[in-house]
Coordinates of N, CA, C and O in Angstrom, one line a residue:
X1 N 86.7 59.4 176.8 CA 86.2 60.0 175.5 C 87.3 60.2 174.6 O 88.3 60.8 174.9
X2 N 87.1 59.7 173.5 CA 88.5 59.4 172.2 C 87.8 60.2 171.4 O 86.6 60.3 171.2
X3 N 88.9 61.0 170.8 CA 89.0 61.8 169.6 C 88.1 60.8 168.4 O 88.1 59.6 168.2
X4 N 87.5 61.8 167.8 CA 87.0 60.8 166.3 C 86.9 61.7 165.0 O 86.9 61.4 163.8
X5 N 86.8 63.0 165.6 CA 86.6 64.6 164.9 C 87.4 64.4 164.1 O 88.0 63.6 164.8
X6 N 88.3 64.5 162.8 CA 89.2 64.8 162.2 C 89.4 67.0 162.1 O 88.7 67.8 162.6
X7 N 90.6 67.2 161.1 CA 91.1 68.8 161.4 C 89.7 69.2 160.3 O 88.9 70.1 160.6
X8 N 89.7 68.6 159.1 CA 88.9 68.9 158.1 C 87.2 68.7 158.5 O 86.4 69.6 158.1
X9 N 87.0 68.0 159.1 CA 85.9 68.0 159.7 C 85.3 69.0 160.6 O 84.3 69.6 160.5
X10 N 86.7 68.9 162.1 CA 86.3 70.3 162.5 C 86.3 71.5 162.3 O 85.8 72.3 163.1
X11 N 86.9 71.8 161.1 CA 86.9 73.0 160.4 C 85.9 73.8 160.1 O 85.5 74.9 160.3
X12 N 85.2 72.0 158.8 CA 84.1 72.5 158.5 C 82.6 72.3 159.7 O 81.4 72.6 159.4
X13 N 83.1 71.7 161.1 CA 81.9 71.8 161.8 C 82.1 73.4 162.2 O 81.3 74.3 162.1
X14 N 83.0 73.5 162.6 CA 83.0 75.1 163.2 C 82.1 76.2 162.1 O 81.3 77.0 162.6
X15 N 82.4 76.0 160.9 CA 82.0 77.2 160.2 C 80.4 77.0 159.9 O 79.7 77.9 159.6
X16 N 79.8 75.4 160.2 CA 78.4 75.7 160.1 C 77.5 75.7 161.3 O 76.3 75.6 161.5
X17 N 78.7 75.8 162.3 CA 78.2 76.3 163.9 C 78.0 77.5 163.5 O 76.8 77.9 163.3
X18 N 79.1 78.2 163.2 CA 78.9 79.9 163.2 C 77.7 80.0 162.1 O 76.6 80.4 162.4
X19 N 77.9 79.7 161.3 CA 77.1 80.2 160.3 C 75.5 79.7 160.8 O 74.7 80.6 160.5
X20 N 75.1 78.8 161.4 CA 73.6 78.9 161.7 C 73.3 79.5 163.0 O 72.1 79.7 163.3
X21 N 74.6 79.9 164.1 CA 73.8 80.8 165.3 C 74.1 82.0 164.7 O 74.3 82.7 165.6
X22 N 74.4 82.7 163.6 CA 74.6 83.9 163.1 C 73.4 83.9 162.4 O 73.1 85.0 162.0
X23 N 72.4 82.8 162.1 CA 70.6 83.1 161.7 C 69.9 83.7 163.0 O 68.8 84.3 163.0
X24 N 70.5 83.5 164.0 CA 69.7 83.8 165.3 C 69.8 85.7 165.4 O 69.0 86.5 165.8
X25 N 70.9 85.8 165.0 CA 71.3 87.2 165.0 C 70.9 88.5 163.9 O 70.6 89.7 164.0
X26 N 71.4 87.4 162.7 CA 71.2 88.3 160.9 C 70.4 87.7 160.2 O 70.1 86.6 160.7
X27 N 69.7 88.0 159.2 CA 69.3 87.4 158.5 C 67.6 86.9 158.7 O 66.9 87.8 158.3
X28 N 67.0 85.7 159.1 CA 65.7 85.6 159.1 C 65.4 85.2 161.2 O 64.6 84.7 161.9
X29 N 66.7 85.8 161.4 CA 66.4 85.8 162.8 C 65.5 84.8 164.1 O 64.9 85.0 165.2
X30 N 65.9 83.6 163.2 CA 64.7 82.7 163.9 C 65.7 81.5 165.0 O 66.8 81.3 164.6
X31 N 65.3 81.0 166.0 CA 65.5 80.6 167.2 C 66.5 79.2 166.7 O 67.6 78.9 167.0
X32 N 65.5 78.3 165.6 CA 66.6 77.1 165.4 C 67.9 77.9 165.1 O 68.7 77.7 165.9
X33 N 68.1 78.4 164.5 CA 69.9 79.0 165.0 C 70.9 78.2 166.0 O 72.0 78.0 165.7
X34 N 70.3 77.9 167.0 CA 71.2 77.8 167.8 C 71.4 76.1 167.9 O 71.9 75.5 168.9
X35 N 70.9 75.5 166.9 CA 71.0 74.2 166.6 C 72.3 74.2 166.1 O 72.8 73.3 165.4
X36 N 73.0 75.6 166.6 CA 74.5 75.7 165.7 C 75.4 75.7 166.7 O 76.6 75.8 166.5
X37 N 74.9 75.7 167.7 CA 76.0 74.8 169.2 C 76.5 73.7 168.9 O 77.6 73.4 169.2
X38 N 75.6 72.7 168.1 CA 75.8 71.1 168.5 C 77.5 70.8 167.8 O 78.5 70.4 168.5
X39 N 77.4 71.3 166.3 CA 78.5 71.1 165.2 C 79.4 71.9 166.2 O 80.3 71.2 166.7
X40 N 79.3 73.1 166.6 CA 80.4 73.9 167.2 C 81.2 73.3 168.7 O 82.4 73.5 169.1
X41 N 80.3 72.7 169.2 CA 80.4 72.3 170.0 C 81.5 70.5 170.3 O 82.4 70.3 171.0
X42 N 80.9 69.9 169.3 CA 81.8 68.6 168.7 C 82.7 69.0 167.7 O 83.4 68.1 167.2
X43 N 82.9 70.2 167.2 CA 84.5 70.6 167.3 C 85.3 70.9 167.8 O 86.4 70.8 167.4
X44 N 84.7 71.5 169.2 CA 85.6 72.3 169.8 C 86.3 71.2 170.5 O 87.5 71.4 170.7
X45 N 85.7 69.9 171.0 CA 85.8 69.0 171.7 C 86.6 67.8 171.3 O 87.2 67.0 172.0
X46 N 86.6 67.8 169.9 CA 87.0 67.1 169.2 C 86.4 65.6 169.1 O 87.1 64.7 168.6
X47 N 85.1 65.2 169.6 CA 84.5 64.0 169.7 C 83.3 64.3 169.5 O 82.8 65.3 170.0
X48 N 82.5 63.4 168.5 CA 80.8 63.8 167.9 C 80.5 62.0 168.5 O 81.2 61.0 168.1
X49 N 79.5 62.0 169.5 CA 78.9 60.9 170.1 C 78.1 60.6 168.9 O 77.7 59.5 169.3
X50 N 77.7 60.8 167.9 CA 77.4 59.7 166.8 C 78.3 59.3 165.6 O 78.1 58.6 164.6
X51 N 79.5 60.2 165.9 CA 80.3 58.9 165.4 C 80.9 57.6 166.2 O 81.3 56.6 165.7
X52 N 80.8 58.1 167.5 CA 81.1 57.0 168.0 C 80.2 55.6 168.2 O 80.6 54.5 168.4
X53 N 78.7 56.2 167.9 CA 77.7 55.5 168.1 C 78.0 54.5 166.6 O 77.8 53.3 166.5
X54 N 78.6 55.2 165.4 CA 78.3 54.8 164.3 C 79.7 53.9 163.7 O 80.0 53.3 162.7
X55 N 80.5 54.2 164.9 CA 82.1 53.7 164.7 C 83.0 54.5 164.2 O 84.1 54.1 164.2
X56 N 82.9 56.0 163.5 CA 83.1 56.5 162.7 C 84.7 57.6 163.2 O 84.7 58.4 164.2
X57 N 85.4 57.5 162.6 CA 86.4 58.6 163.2 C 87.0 59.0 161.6 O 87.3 58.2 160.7
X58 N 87.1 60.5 161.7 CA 87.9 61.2 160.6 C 88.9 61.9 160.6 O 89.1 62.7 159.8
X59 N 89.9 61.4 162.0 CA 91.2 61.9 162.2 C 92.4 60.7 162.0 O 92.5 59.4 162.2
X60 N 93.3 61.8 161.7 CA 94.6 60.7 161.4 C 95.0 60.1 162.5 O 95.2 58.9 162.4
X61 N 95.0 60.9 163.6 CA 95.9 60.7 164.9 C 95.1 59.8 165.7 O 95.8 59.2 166.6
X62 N 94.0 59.6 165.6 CA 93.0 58.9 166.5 C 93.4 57.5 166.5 O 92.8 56.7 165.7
X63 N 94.2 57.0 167.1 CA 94.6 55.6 166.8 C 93.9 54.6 168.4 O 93.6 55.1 169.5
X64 N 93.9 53.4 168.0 CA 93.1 52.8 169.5 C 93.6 53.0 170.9 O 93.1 52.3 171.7
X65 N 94.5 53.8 171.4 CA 95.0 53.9 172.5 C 94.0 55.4 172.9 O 93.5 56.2 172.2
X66 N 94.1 55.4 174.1 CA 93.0 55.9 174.6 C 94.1 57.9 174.9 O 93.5 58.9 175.4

């Protein structure tokens, strides 16, 4: 599994992880919230399986060596 996440990307996936499982908690308190794993989750990891599906990588460092 190859990096594809770029820093700017996972940045901004982290912040709309947090910010939609924080609906689960504040706000209109409703269950999709936690559809705020997925983003959080392919940042923390640094690989989103539909960029890979789509060819897509947004890091500098990600070069073809494994």
């Amino acid at each position: 599994m190859q990096k594809n996440v770029g820093g700017i990307d996972r940045a901004l996936r982290i912040l709309i992880g947090i910010a939609l499982i924080a609906i689960v908690f504040v706000g209109p308190k409703t269950p999709w919230g936690w559809i705020g794993v997925i983003p959080l989750a392919t940042a923390l990891i640094g690989w989103c399986p539909l960029y890979s599906l789509l060819g897509i990588k947004t890091c500098k460092e990600c070069g073809s060596s494994a």
